[in-house]
Coordinates of C-alpha atoms and ligand atoms in Angstrom, one line a residue:
X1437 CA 0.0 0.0 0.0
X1438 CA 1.1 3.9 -1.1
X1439 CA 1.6 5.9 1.7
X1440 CA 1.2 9.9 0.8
X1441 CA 2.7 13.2 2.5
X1442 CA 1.5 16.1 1.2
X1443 CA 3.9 19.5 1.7
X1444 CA 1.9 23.1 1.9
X1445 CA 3.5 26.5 2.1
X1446 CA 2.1 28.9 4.8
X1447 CA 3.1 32.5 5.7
X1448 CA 5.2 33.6 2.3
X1449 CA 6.7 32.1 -0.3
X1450 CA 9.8 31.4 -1.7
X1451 CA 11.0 29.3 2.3
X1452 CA 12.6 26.4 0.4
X1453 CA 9.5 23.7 0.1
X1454 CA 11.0 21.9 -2.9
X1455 CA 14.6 21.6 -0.6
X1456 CA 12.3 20.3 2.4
X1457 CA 10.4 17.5 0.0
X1458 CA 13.8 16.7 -1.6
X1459 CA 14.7 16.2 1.9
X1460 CA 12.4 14.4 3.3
X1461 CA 12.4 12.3 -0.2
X1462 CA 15.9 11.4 0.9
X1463 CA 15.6 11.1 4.9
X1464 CA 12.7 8.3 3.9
X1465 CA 14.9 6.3 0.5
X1466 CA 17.8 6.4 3.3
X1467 CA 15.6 4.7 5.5
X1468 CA 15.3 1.2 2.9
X1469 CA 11.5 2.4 1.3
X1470 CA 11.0 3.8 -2.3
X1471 CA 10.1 6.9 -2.6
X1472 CA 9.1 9.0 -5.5
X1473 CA 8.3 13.2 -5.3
X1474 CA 5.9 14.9 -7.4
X1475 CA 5.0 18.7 -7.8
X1476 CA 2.0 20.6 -8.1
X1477 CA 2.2 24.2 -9.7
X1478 CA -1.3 26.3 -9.4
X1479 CA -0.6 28.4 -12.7
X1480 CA -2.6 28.3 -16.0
X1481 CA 0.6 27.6 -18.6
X1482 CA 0.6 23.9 -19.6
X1483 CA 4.3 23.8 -18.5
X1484 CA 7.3 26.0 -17.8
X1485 CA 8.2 25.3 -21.5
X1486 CA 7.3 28.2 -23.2
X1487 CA 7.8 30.7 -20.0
X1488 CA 10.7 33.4 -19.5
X1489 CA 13.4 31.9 -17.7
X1490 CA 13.4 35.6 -15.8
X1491 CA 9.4 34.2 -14.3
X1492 CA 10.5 31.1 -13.4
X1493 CA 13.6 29.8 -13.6
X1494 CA 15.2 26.8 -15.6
X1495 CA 13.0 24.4 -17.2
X1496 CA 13.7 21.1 -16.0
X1497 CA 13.7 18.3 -18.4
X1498 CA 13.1 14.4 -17.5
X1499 CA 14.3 11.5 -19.5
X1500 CA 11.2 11.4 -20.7
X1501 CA 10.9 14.4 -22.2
X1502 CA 9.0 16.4 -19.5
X1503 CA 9.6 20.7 -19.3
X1504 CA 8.7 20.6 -15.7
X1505 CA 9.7 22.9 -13.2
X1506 CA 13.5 23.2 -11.2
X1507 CA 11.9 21.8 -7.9
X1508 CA 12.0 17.9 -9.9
X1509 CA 15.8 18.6 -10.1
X1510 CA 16.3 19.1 -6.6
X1511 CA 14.0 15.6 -6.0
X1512 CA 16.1 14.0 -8.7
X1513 CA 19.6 15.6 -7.0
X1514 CA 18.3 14.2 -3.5
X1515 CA 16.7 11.4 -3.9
X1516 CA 19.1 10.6 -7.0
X1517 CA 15.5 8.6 -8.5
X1518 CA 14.8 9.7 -12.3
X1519 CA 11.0 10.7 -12.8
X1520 CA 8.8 11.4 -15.3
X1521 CA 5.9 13.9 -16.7
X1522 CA 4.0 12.2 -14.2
X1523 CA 6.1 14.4 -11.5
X1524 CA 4.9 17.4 -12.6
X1525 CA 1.3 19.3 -13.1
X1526 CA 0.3 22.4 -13.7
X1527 CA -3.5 23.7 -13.2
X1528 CA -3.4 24.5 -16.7
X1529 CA -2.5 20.8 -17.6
X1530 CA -5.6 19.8 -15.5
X1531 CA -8.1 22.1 -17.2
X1532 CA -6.7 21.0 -20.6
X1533 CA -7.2 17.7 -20.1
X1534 CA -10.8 18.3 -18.2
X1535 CA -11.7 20.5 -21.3
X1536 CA -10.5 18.2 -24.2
X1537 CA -12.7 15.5 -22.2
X1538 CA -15.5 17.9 -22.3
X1539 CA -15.5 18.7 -26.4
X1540 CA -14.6 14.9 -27.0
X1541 CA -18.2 14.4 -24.9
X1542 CA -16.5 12.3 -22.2
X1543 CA -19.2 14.2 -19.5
X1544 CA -22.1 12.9 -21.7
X1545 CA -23.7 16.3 -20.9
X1546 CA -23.4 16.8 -17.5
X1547 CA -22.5 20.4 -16.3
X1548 CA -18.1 20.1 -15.5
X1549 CA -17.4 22.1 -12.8
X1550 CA -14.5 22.6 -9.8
X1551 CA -15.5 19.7 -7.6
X1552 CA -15.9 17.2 -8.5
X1553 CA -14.3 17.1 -11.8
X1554 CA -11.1 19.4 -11.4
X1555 CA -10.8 17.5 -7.8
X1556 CA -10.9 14.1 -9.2
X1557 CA -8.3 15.1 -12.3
X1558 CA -6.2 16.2 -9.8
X1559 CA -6.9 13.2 -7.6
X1560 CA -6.3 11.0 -10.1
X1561 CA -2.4 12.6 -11.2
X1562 CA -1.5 12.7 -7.6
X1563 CA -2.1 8.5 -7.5
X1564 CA -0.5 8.5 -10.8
X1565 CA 3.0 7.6 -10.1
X1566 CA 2.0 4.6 -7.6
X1567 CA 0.7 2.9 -10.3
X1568 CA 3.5 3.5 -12.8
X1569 CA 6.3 2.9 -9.9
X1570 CA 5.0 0.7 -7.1
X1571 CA 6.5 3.5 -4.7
X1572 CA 6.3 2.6 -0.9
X1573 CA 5.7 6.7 -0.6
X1574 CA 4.6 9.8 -2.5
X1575 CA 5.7 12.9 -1.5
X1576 CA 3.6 15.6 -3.2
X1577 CA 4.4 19.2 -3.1
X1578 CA 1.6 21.7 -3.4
X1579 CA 3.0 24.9 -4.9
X1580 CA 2.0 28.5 -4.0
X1581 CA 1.4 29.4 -1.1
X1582 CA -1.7 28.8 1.5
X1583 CA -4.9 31.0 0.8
X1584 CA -4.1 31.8 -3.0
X1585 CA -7.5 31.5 -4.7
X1586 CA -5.5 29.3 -7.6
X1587 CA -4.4 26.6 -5.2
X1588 CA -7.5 26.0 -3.7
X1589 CA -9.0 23.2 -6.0
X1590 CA -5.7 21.7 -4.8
X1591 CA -6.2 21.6 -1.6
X1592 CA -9.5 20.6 -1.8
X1593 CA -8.0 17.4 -3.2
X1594 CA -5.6 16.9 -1.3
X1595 CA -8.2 16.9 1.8
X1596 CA -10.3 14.6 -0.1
X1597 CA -7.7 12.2 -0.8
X1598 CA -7.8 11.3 3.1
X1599 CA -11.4 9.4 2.5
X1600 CA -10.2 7.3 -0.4
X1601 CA -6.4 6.1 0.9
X1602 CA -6.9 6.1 4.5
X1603 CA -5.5 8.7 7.4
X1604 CA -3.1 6.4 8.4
X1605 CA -1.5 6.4 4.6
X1606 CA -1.5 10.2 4.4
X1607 CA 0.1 13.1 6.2
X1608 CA 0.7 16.8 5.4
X1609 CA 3.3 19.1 6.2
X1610 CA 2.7 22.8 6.6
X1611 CA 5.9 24.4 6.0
X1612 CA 5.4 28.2 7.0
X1613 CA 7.9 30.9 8.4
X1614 CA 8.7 32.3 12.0
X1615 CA 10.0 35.8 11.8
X1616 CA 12.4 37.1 14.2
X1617 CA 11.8 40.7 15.5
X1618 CA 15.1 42.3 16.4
X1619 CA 13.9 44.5 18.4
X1620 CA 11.2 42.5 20.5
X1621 CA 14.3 39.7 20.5
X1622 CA 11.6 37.4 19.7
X1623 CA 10.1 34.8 17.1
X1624 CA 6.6 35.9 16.0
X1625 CA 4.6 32.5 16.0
X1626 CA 0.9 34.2 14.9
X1627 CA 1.7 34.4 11.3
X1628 CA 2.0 30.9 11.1
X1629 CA -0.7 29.7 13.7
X1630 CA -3.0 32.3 11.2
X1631 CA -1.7 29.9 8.6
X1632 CA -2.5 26.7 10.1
X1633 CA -5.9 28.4 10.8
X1634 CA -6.4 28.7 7.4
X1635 CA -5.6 25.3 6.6
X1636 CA -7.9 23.9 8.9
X1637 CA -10.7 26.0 7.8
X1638 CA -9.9 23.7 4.6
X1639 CA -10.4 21.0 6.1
X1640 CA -6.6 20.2 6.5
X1641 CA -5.4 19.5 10.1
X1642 CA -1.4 19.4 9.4
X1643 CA 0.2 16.8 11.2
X1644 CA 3.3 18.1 11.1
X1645 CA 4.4 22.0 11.0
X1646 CA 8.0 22.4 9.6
X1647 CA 9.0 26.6 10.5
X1648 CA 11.7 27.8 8.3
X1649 CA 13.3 30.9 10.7
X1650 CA 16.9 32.8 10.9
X1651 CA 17.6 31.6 14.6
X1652 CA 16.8 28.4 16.5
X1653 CA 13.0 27.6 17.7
X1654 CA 12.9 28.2 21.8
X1655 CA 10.9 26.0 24.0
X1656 CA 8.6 28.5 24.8
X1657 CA 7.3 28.9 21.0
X1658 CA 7.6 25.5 20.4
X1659 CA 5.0 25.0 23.1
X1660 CA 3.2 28.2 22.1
X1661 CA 2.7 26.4 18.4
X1662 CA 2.2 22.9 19.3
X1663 CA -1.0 24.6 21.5
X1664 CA -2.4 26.8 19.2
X1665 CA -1.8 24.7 15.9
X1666 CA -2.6 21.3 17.6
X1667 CA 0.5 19.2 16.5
X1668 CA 2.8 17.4 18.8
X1669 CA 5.8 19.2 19.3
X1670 CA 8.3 16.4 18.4
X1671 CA 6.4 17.2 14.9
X1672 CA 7.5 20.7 14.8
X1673 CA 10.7 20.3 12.8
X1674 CA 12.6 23.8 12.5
X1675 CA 14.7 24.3 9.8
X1676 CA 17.1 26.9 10.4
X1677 CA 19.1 28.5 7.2
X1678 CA 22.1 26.3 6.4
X1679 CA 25.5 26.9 4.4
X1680 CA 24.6 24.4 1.8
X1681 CA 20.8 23.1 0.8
X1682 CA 22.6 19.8 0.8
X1683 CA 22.8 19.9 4.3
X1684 CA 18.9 20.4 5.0
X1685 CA 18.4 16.5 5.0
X1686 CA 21.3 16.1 7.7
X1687 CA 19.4 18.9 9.8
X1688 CA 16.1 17.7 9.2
X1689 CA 16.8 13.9 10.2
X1690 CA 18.3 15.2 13.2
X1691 CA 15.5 17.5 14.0
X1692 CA 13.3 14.3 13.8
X1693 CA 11.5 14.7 10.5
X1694 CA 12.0 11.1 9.4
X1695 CA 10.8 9.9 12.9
X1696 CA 8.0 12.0 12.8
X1697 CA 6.7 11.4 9.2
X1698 CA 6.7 7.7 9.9
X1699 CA 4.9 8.0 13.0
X1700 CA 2.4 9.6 11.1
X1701 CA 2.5 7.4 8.3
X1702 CA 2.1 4.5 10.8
X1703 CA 5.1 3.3 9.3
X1704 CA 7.3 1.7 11.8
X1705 CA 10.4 3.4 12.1
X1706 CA 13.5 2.7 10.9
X1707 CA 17.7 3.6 11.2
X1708 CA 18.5 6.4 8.3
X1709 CA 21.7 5.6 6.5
X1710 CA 22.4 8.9 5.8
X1711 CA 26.3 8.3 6.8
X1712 CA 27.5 8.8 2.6
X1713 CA 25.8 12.1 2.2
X1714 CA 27.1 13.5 5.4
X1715 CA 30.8 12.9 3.8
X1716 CA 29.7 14.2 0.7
X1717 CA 28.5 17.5 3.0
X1718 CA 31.7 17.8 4.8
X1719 CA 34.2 17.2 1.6
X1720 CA 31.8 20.7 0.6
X1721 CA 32.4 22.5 3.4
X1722 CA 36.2 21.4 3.2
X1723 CA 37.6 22.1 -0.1
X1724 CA 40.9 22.1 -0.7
X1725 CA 41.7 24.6 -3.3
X1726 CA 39.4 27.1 -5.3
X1727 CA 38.5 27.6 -8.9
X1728 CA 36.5 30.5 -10.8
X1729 CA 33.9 29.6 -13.6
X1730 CA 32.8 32.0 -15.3
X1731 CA 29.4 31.5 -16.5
X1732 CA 28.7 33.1 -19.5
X1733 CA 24.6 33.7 -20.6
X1734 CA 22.2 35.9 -20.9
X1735 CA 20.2 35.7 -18.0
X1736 CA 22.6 35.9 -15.5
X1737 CA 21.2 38.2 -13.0
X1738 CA 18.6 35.5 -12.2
X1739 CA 20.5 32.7 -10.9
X1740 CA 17.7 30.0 -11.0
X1741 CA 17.5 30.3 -14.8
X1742 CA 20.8 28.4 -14.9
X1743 CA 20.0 26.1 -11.5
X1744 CA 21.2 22.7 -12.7
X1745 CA 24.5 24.1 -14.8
X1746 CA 25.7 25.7 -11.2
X1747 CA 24.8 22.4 -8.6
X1748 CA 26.7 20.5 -11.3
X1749 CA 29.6 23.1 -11.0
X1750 CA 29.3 22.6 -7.5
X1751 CA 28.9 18.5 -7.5
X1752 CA 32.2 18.7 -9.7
X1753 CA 33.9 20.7 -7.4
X1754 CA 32.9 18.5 -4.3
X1755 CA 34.6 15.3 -6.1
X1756 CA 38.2 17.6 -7.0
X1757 CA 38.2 18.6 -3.4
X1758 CA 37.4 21.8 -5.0
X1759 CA 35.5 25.4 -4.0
X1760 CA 33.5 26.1 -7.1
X1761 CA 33.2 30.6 -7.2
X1762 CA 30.9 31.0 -10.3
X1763 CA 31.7 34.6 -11.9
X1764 CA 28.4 35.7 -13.2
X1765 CA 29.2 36.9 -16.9
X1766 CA 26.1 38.7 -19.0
X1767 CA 27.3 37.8 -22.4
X1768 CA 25.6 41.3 -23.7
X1769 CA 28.8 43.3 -21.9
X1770 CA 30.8 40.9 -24.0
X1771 CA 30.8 43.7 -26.7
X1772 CA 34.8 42.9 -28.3
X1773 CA 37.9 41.1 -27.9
X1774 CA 39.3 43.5 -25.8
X1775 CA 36.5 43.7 -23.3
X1776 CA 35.9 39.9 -23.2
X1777 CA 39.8 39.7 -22.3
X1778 CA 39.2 41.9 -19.7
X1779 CA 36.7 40.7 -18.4
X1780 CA 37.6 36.9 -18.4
X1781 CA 40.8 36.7 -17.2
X1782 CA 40.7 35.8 -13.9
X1783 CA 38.8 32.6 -14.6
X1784 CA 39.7 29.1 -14.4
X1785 CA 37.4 27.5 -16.7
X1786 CA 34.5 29.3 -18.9
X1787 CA 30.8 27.3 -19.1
X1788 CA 28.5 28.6 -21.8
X1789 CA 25.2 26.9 -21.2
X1790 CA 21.9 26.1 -22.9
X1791 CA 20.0 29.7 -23.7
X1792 CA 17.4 30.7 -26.9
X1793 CA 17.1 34.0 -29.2
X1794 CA 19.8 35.9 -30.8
X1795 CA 20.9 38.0 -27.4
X1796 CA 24.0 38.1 -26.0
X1797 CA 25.5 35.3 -28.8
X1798 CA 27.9 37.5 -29.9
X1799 CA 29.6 37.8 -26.8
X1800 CA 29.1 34.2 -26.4
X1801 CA 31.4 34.2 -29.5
X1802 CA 33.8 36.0 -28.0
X1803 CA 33.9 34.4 -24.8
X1804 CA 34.4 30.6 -27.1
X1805 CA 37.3 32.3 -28.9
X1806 CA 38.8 33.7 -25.5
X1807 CA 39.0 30.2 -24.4
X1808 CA 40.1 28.5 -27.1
X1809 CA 43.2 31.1 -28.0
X1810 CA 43.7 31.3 -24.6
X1811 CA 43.6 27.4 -24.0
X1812 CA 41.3 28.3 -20.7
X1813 CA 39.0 25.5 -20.0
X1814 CA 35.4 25.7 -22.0
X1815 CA 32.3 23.5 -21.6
X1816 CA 29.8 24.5 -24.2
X1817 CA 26.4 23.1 -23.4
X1818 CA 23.8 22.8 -26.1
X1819 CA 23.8 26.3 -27.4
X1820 CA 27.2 26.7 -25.6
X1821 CA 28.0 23.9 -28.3
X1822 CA 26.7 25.8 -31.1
X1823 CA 28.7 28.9 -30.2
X1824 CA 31.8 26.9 -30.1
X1825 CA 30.9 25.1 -33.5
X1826 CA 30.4 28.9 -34.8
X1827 CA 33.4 30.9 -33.8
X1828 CA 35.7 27.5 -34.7
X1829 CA 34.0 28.4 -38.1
X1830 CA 34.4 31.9 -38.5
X1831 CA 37.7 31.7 -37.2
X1832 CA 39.9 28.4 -37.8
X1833 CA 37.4 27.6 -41.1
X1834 CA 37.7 31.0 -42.0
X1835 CA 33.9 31.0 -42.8
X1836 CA 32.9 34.7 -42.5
X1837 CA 29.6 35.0 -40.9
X1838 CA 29.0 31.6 -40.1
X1839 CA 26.6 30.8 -38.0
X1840 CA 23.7 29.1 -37.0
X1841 CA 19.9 29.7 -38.3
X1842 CA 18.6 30.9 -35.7
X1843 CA 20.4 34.0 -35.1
X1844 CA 20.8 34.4 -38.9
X1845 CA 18.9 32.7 -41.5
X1846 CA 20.9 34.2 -44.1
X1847 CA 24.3 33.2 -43.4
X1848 CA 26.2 32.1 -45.7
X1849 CA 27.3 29.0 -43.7
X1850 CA 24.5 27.7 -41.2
X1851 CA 26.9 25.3 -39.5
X1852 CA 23.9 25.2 -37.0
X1853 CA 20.6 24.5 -39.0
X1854 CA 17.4 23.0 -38.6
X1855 CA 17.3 19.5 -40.1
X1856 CA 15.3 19.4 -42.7
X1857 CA 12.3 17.5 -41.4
X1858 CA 11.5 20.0 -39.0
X1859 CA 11.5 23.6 -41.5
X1860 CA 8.9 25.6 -41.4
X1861 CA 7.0 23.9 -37.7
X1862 CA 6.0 26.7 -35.3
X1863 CA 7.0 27.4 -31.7
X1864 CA 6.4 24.7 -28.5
X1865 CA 6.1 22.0 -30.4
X1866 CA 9.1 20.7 -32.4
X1867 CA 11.8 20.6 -29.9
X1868 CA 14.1 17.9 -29.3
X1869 CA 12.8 16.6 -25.8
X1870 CA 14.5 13.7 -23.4
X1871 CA 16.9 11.6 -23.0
X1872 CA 18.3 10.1 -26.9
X1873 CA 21.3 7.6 -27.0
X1874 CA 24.7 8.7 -28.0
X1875 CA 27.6 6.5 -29.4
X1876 CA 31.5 8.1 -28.2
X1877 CA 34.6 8.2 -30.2
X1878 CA 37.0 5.6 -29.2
X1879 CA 39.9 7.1 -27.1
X1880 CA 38.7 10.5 -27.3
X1881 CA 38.1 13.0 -24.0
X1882 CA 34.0 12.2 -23.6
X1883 CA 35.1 8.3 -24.1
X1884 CA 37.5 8.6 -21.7
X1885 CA 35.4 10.9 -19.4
X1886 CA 31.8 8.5 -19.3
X1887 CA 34.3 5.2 -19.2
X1888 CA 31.8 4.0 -21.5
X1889 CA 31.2 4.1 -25.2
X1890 CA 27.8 4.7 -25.1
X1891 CA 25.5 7.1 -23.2
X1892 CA 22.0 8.5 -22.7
X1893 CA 21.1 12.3 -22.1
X1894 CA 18.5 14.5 -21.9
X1895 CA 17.8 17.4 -24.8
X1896 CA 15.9 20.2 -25.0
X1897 CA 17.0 22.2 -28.5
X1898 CA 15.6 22.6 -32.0
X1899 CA 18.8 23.4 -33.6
X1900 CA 21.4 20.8 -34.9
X1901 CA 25.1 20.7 -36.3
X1902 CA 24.8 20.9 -39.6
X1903 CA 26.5 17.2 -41.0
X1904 CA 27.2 19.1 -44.2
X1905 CA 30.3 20.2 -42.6
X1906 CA 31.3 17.7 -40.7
X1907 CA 34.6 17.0 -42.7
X1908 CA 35.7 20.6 -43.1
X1909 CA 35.2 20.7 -38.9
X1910 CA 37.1 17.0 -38.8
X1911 CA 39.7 18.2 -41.3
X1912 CA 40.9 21.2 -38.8
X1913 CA 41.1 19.2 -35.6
X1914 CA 37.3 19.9 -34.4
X1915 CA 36.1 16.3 -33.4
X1916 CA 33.2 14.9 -33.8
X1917 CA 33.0 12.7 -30.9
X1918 CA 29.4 12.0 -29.7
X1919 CA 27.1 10.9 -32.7
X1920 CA 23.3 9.8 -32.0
X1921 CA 23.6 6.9 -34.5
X1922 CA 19.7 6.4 -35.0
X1923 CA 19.1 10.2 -36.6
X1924 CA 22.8 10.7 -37.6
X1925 CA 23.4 13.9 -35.1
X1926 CA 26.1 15.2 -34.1
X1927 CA 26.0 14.8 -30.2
X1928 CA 29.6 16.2 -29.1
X1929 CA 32.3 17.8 -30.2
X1930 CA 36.1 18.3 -28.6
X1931 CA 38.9 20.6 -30.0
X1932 CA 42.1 18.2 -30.2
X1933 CA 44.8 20.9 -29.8
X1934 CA 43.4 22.0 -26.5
X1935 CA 43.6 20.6 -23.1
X1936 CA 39.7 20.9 -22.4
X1937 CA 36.9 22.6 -25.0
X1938 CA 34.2 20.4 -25.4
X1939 CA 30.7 21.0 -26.3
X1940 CA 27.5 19.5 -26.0
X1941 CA 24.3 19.1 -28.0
X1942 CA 22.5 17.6 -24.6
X1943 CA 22.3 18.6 -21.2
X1944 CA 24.4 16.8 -18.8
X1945 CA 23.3 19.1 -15.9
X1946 CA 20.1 17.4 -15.5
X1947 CA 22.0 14.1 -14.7
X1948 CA 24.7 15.3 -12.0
X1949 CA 24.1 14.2 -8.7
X1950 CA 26.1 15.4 -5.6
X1951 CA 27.3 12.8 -4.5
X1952 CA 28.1 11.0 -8.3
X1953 CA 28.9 13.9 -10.4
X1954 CA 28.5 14.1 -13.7
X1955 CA 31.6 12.8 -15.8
X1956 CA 31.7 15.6 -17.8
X1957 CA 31.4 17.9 -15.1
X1958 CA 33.9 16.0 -13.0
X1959 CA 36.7 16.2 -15.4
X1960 CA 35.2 20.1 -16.6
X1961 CA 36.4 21.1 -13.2
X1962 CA 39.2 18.7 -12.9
X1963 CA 40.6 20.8 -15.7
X1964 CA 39.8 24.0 -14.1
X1965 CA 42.0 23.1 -11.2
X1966 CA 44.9 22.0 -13.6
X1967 CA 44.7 25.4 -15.0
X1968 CA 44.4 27.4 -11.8
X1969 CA 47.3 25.0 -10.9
X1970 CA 49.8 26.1 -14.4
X1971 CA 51.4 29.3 -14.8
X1972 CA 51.7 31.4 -17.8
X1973 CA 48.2 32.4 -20.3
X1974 CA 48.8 32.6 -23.3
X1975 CA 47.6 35.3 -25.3
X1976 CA 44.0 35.9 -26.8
X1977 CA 44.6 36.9 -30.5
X1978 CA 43.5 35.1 -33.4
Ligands
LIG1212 N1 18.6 27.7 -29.1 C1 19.3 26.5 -29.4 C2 18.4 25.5 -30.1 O1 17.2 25.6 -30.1 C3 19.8 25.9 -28.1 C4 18.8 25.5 -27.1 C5 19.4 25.2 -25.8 O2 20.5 25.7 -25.5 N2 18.6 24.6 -24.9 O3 18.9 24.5 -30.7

């Protein structure tokens, strides 16, 4: 039998629920049972696919080809379990569905309304992954926050849910926030017990209340909550800020969470073996030496938009005994040589990662032919690849203006193209979505890197290498090193004369765990430390 936590937000927003369900998704796998996490988002868009990476952050892409949003990477990071579209749904998803239903005639004319019909779709998505995965427990977070007239049908089902699984397979978590006022010297419980208030007038009594707050949780309002909000107070779990989100499960397990959870899951309770990710934490907080990535993209001043690319950074550096500084670089102040010299110098290794539109490409440019003349380092992911492909064209191929379709669909070599099957298909629909095979080079750096000859990542690009050129790139020392065999694409390419530029057509971020980093990550930053480690920089002229 599925057993079934539900996590609500209280208070504000923004206090970290999809760390403290990532958590807890660990604190229970750690414990022997299987565990799978799934997210609710109250918005109308389908998914985060088409949205502005400025309103929410990096789309997240599952192996199955899934634009969900960055919470499922911290599950997947955590919990180190690979899910699926099933993870993920957005209100929108549910009225689509409800509403195709409705035109097809599936309500044989009765009136569709709220409850029960947007209830049960939404009933029926959170039992979803049970069936598909067997799972011991689902952890389901609710997004928004408490109160928001969008979130309500959720709730709603989530309360109904009780009825039809049984209270002793389901628990909720309010997670809310306990300011501190300075000058009172004291944590302000009402907001929350106003939350929980709200909750139960929902018909929700949370069975455990998890208060995110700047200092630790005194006795007093401990007592003061447990009272007013009803919960036991070994089930109010504080979670005080941390250094790393990777240490929230460490503090959360210790604060009880997994004892509590099972209580209320009448699960009986078992030893955590949470003894690997605890070195894993202290190896973080004890680096040895320190290198400087500059990341180079176009929406650098939200750090989310670029989530996955910087934990990989960071699960790299963790393995090379490594600090990871990332140097924030907006590829739009990358105007010319001179200033992208300028600019880049002090950094160890350069990532360009995945990004759309013409913006900032140019200095992306730059920044690829900074690295290669300079032999610094460079991991080019998806259009990071692209770029590389480009300026190797304009400037070792000597084709002027190359470059690919998408910024100019009249240049004169469109190294990067559409293949031909997909001209002329409109926006949303045609990308290339999930995890696709890809066979390596024998003896080359990914070969070497993976330790095996063939791989599967995730994608999320409409753009390809153009295999028109492949020999003129081959010819001058660009390799082509990771082909997908079954639509003849090029997957990877390397620069042989260099110590490390590689590029991408995938994206390997979505894969890296911190406690197995990626491989191409791992050796990214391995080479980053080599180059912190040499003397003398050559000189960026071409
Ligand atoms: N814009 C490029 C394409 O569509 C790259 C996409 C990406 O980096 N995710 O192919």
């Amino acid at each position: 039998m599925t057993k079934y936590v539900f996590i609500t937000g209280g208070v504000v927003s923004s206090l970290g629920k999809g760390i403290a369900a990532a958590s807890l998704g660990l604190i229970l796998k750690s414990r022997g049972l299987k565990v799978v996490n799934q997210k609710f988002d109250p918005y109308l868009n389908i998914d985060p696919g088409t949205m502005n990476p400025y309103q929410h952050g990096e789309v997240f892409v599952t192996d199955d080809g899934a634009e969900t949003d960055l919470d499922l990477g911290h599950y997947e990071r955590f919990t180190d379990e690979n899910l699926s579209r099933s993870s993920n749904t957005t209100a929108g998803r549910v009225y689509l569905s409800i509403l195709n239903r409705e035109r097809e005639g599936g309500y044989h004319g009765g009136t569709v309304q709220v409850i029960p019909n947007v209830t049960d779709e939404i009933r029926r998505r959170i039992l979803l992954p049970a069936e598909e995965t067997g799972a011991d427990v689902i952890i389901t977070e609710i997004g928004g926050t408490v109160g928001d007239i969008e979130s309500l049908p959720f709730i709603e089902a989530i309360r109904q849910i009780r009825r039809e699984v049984g209270s002793q397979n389901c628990a909720y978590i309010h997670l809310t926030l306990l300011p501190y006022l300075k000058t009172a010297q004291e944590l302000k419980s009402k907001p929350t017990q106003h939350s929980v208030k709200e909750l139960q007038g929902l018909g929700i009594q949370p069975d455990i209340i998890m208060v995110r707050s700047e200092v630790p949780v005194d006795a007093g309002t401990r007592a003061k909550l447990s009272l007013f909000c009803d919960v036991d107070p070994s089930s109010i779990i504080q979670n005080v800020n941390a250094k790393s989100i990777y240490e929230i499960p460490l503090i959360m397990e210790r604060e009880g969470l997994g004892k509590a959870v099972c209580k209320a899951l009448q699960i009986e309770d078992r030893p955590s073996h949470l003894e690997d990710w605890a070195l894993m934490v202290d190896k973080l907080y004890h680096p040895a030496k320190k290198v400087k990535i500059a990341l180079v993209g176009k929406y650098v001043k939200l750090h989310d938009a670029y989530l996955s690319v910087v934990e990989s950074l960071l699960h790299g550096g963790i393995y090379n005994s490594a600090e990871v500084s990332i140097d924030w670089v907006d590829a739009e102040a990358l105007t010319n040589r001179e200033k992208t010299a300028g600019r880049l110098e002090s950094a160890d290794g350069i990532i360009v990662p995945g990004g759309f539109g013409n913006r900032g490409v140019e200095g992306m440019v730059f920044a690829a032919e900074f690295a290669r003349t300079r032999r610094v380092p460079y991991f080019g992911i998806c259009l990071g690849m692209q770029i590389q492909v480009i300026e190797f064209a304009r400037n070792v191929l000597k084709m002027a203006d190359a470059d690919s379709t998408e910024i100019n669909k009249d240049t004169p070599f469109p190294v990067i193209d559409l293949m031909p099957d997909q001209n002329g298909v409109i926006l949303g629909g045609t990308l290339r979505l999930g995890k696709y095979e890809c066979t390596l080079s024998s003896g080359s750096l990914a070969e070497k890197s993976y330790g095996e000859g063939t791989v599967w990542e995730r994608h999320r690009h409409r753009y390809e290498f153009n295999n028109a050129y492949r020999e003129n790139f081959d010819a001058a020392g660009l390799k082509l090193t990771g082909i997908n065999r079954e639509r003849d694409l090029v997957e990877i390419v390397e620069l042989q004369s260099h110590p490390w530029m590689l590029g991408v057509q995938f994206h390997p971020e979505f894969k890296s765990r911190p406690n197995r980093p990626h491989p191409l990550f791992r050796e990214f930053i391995r080479s980053a430390v080599e180059y912190s480690d040499a003397s003398g920089r050559g000189n960026f002229n071409s």
